[in-house]
C-alpha positions in Angstrom: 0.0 0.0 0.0 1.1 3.5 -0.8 2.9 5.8 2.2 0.1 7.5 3.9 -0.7 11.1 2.4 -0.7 13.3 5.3 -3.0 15.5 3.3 -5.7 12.7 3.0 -8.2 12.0 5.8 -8.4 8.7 7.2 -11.4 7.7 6.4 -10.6 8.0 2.9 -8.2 5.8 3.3 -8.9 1.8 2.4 -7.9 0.8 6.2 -10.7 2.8 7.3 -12.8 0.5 9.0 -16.4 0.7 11.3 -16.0 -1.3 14.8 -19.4 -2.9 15.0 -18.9 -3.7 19.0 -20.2 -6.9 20.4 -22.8 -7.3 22.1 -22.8 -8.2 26.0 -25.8 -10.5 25.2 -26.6 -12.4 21.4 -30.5 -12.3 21.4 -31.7 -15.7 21.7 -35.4 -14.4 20.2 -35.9 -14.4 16.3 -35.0 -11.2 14.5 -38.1 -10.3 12.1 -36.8 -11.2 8.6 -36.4 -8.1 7.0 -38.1 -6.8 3.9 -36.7 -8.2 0.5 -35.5 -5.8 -2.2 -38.0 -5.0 -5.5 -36.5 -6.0 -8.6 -36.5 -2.8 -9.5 -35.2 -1.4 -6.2 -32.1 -4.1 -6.7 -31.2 -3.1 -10.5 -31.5 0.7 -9.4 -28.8 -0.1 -6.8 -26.8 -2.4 -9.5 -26.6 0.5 -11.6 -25.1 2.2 -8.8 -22.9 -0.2 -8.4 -21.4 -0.8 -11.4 -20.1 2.9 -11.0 -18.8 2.0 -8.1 -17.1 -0.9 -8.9 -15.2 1.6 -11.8 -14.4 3.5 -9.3 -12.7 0.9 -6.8 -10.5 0.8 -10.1 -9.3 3.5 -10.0 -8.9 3.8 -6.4 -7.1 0.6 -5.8 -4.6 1.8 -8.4 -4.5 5.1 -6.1 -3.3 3.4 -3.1 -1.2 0.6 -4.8 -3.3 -2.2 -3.3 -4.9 -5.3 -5.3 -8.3 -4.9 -7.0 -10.5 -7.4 -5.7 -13.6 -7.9 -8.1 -15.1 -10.2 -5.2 -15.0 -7.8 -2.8 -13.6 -4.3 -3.6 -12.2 -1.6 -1.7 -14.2 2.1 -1.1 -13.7 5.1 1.0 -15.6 6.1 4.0 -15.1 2.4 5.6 -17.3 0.6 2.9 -16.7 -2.2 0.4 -18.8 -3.3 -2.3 -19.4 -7.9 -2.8 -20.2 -8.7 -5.8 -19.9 -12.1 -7.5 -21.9 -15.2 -8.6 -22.0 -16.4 -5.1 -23.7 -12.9 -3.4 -27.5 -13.3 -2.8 -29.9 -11.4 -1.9 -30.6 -13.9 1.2 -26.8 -13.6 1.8 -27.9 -9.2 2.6 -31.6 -10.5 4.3 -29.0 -13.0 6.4 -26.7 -10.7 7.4 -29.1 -7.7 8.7 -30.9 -10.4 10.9 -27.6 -11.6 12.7 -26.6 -8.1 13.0 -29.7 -7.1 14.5 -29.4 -9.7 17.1 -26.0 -8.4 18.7 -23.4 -10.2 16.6 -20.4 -8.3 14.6 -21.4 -8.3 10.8 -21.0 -5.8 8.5 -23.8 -3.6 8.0 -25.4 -4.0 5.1 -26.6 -0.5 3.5 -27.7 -2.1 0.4 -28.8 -5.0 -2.2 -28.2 -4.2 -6.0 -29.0 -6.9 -9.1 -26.1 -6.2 -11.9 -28.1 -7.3 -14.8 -24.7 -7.0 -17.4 -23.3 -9.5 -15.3 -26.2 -11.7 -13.8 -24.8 -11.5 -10.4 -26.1 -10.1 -7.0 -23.9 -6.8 -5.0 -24.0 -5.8 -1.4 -22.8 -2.7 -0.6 -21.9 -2.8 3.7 -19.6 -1.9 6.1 -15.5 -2.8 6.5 -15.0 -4.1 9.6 -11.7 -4.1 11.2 -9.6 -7.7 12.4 -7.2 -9.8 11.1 -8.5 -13.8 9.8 -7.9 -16.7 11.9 -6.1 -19.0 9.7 -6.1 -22.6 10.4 -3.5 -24.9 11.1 -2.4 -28.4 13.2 -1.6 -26.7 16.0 -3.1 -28.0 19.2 -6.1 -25.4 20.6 -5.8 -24.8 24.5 -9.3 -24.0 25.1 -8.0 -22.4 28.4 -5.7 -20.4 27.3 -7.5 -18.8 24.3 -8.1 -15.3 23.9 -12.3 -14.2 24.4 -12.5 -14.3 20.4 -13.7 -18.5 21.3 -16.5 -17.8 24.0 -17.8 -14.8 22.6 -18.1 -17.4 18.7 -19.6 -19.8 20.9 -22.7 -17.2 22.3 -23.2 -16.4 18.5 -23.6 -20.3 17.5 -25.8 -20.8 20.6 -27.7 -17.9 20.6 -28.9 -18.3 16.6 -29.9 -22.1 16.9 -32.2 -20.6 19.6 -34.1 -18.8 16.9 -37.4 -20.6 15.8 -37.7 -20.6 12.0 -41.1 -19.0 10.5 -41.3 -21.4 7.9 -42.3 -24.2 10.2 -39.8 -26.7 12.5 -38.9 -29.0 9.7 -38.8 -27.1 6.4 -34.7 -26.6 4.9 -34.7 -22.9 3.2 -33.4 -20.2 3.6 -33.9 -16.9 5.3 -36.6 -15.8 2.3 -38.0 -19.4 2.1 -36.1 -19.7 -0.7 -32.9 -22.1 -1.9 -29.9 -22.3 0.2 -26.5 -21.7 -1.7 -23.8 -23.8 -0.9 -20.2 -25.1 -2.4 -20.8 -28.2 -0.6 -23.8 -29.6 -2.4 -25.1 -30.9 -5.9 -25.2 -27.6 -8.3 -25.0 -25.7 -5.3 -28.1 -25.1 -4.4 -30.0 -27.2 -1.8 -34.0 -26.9 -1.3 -36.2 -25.7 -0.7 -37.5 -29.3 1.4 -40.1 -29.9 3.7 -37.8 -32.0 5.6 -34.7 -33.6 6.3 -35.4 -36.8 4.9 -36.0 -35.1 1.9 -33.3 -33.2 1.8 -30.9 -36.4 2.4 -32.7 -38.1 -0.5 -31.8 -34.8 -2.8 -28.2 -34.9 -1.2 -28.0 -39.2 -1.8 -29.5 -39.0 -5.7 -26.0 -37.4 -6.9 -23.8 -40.4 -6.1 -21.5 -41.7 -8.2 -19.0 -44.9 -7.7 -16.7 -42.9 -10.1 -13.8 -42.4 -7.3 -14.3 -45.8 -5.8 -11.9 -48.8 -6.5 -14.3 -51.4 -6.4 -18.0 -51.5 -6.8 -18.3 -53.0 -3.0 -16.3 -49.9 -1.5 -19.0 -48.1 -3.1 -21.9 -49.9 -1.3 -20.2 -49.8 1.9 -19.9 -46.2 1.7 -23.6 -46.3 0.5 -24.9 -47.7 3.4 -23.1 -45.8 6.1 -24.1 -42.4 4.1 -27.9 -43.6 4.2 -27.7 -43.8 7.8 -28.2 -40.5 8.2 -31.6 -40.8 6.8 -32.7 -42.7 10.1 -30.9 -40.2 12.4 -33.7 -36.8 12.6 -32.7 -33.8 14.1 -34.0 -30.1 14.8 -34.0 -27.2 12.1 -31.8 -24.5 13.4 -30.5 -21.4 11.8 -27.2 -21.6 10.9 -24.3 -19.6 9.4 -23.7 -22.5 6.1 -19.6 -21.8 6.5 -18.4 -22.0 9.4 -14.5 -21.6 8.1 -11.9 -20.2 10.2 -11.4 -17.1 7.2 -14.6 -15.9 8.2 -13.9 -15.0 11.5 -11.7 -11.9 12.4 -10.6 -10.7 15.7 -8.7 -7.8 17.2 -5.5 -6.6 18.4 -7.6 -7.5 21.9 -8.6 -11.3 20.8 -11.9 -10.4 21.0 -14.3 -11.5 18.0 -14.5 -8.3 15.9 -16.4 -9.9 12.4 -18.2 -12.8 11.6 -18.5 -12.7 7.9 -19.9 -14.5 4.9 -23.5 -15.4 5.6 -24.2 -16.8 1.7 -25.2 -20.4 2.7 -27.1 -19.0 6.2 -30.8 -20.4 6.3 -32.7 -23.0 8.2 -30.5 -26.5 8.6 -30.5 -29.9 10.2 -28.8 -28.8 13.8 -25.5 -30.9 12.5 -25.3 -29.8 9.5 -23.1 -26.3 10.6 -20.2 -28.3 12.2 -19.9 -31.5 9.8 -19.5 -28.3 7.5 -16.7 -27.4 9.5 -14.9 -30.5 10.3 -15.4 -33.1 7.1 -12.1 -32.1 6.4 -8.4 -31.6 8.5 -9.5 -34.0 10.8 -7.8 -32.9 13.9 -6.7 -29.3 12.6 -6.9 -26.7 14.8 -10.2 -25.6 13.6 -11.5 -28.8 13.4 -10.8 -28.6 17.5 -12.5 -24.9 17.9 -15.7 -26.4 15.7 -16.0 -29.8 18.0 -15.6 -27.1 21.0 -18.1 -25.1 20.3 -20.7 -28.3 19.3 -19.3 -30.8 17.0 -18.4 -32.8 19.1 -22.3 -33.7 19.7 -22.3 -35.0 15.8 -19.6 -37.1 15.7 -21.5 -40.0 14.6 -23.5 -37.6 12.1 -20.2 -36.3 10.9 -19.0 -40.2 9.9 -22.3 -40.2 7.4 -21.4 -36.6 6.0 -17.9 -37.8 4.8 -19.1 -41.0 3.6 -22.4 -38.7 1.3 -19.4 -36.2 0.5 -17.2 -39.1 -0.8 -20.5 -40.7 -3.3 -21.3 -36.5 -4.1 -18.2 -34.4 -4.2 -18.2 -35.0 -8.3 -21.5 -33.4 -8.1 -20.1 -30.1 -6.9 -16.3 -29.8 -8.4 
């Protein structure tokens, strides 16, 4: 990044960032969904955006830092998302978990790029640095507040009691849930979990298997999870290590990326977490805060990821 220019104020300056401080208490009661975005409303903002995103350019260049067309850099503490993966349930996802105490960007507003097809959110930069994760051993003890105050978050939104009924999958809207980890993506809406195991179960392939009895033995332990029911909860959908930032204080200061949020089987958020680096450090902070309550469920989840993952590559 360029020297800083005595002459230009901070907050035009890309580290400019808006603490959003957490709350002493994560509201356990069900923030009102908020209204959804016309159409029109959305392409009026994607317009808007679209000038925005010429000027990130340009101011980038300015400051000698890396254009990022996934998330780009503004003045005044802001920073414009924008790519095939942004959803409008991503900006209805993140005002609810704001508006119940935790640290997520504010999101000022939803915008449709029609030239490109894909969804912007215009919000908040919040300050941190990523945890990163690694095989180092987590002493639970000995960790900064950043753990207990992720773990109030996670406990406090599985709390909330979906509007859509205790067993539908959807999302926020009602809608389809985006996710990487799932056949094209998407995932329901369902009326209920068998449903959506059945969905999850119909992409297998014994295309990465070595023998066609590998295959059914991997078969039948996935389709276990089919007889193992469990509560709808809301859940974040990526519960990765790069989407949590804290401060120079190790207290949590973001939790970001709230794309695959929505309404999930109660496992589903930590078997997200910890189907792979078995015994990484995050894999320890996810069984920590929960996971370690799905173990069995988890076993099924690597088994449908091994039959599915050519579904989703």
């Amino acid at each position: 990044m360029k020297a800083p220019n005595p002459w230009i104020p901070g907050i035009l300056r890309p580290e400019f960032t808006w603490p959003q401080q957490m709350g002493s208490t994560i509201s356990e009661r069900t923030p009102v969904t908020p209204h959804l975005p016309s159409l029109t409303t959305r392409r009026f903002w994607g317009f808007f955006h679209g000038l925005l995103e010429r000027f990130s350019r340009a101011y980038s260049a300015y400051f000698s830092i890396t254009f990022n067309s996934a998330v780009m850099d503004l003045p005044f503490g802001l920073v414009l998302k924008c790519s095939e993966r942004v959803s409008v349930e991503e900006y209805l996802s993140m005002q609810m978990a704001r508006a119940a105490g935790m640290p997520v960007p504010k999101a000022l507003c939803c915008g449709y790029r029609k030239s490109l097809g894909y969804t912007s959110i215009l919000m908040t930069r919040l300050p941190g640095f990523e945890l990163s994760n690694s095989y180092d051993t987590l002493d639970v003890e000995g960790e900064d507040p950043w753990l207990e105050e992720l773990g109030r978050c996670l406990r406090a939104m599985r709390m909330w009691k979906s509007p859509f009924g205790e067993e539908r999958i959807c999302s926020v809207a009602g809608t389809s849930i985006s996710s990487q980890r799932v056949p094209r993506h998407q995932m329901g809406p369902v009326e209920n979990e068998r449903e959506l195991h059945e969905y999850l179960l119909s992409a297998a392939s014994d295309h990465a298997f070595p023998s066609r009895e590998e295959y059914q033995k991997t078969m039948t332990l996935a389709r276990e999870i089919l007889d193992m029911p469990h509560r709808v909860v809301f859940t974040h959908g990526d519960f990765k290590a790069h989407n949590i930032l804290i401060d120079d204080d190790g207290h949590l200061s973001a939790f970001l990326d709230w794309e695959s949020a929505g309404w999930c089987p109660e496992y589903w958020e930590f078997a997200t977490a910890m189907r792979f680096g078995r015994d990484s450090w995050w894999y320890q902070v996810a069984s920590v805060l929960g996971g370690d309550q799905y173990m069995e469920e988890l076993k099924r989840d690597v088994a449908l990821n091994r039959l599915t993952v050519d579904s989703y590559i």
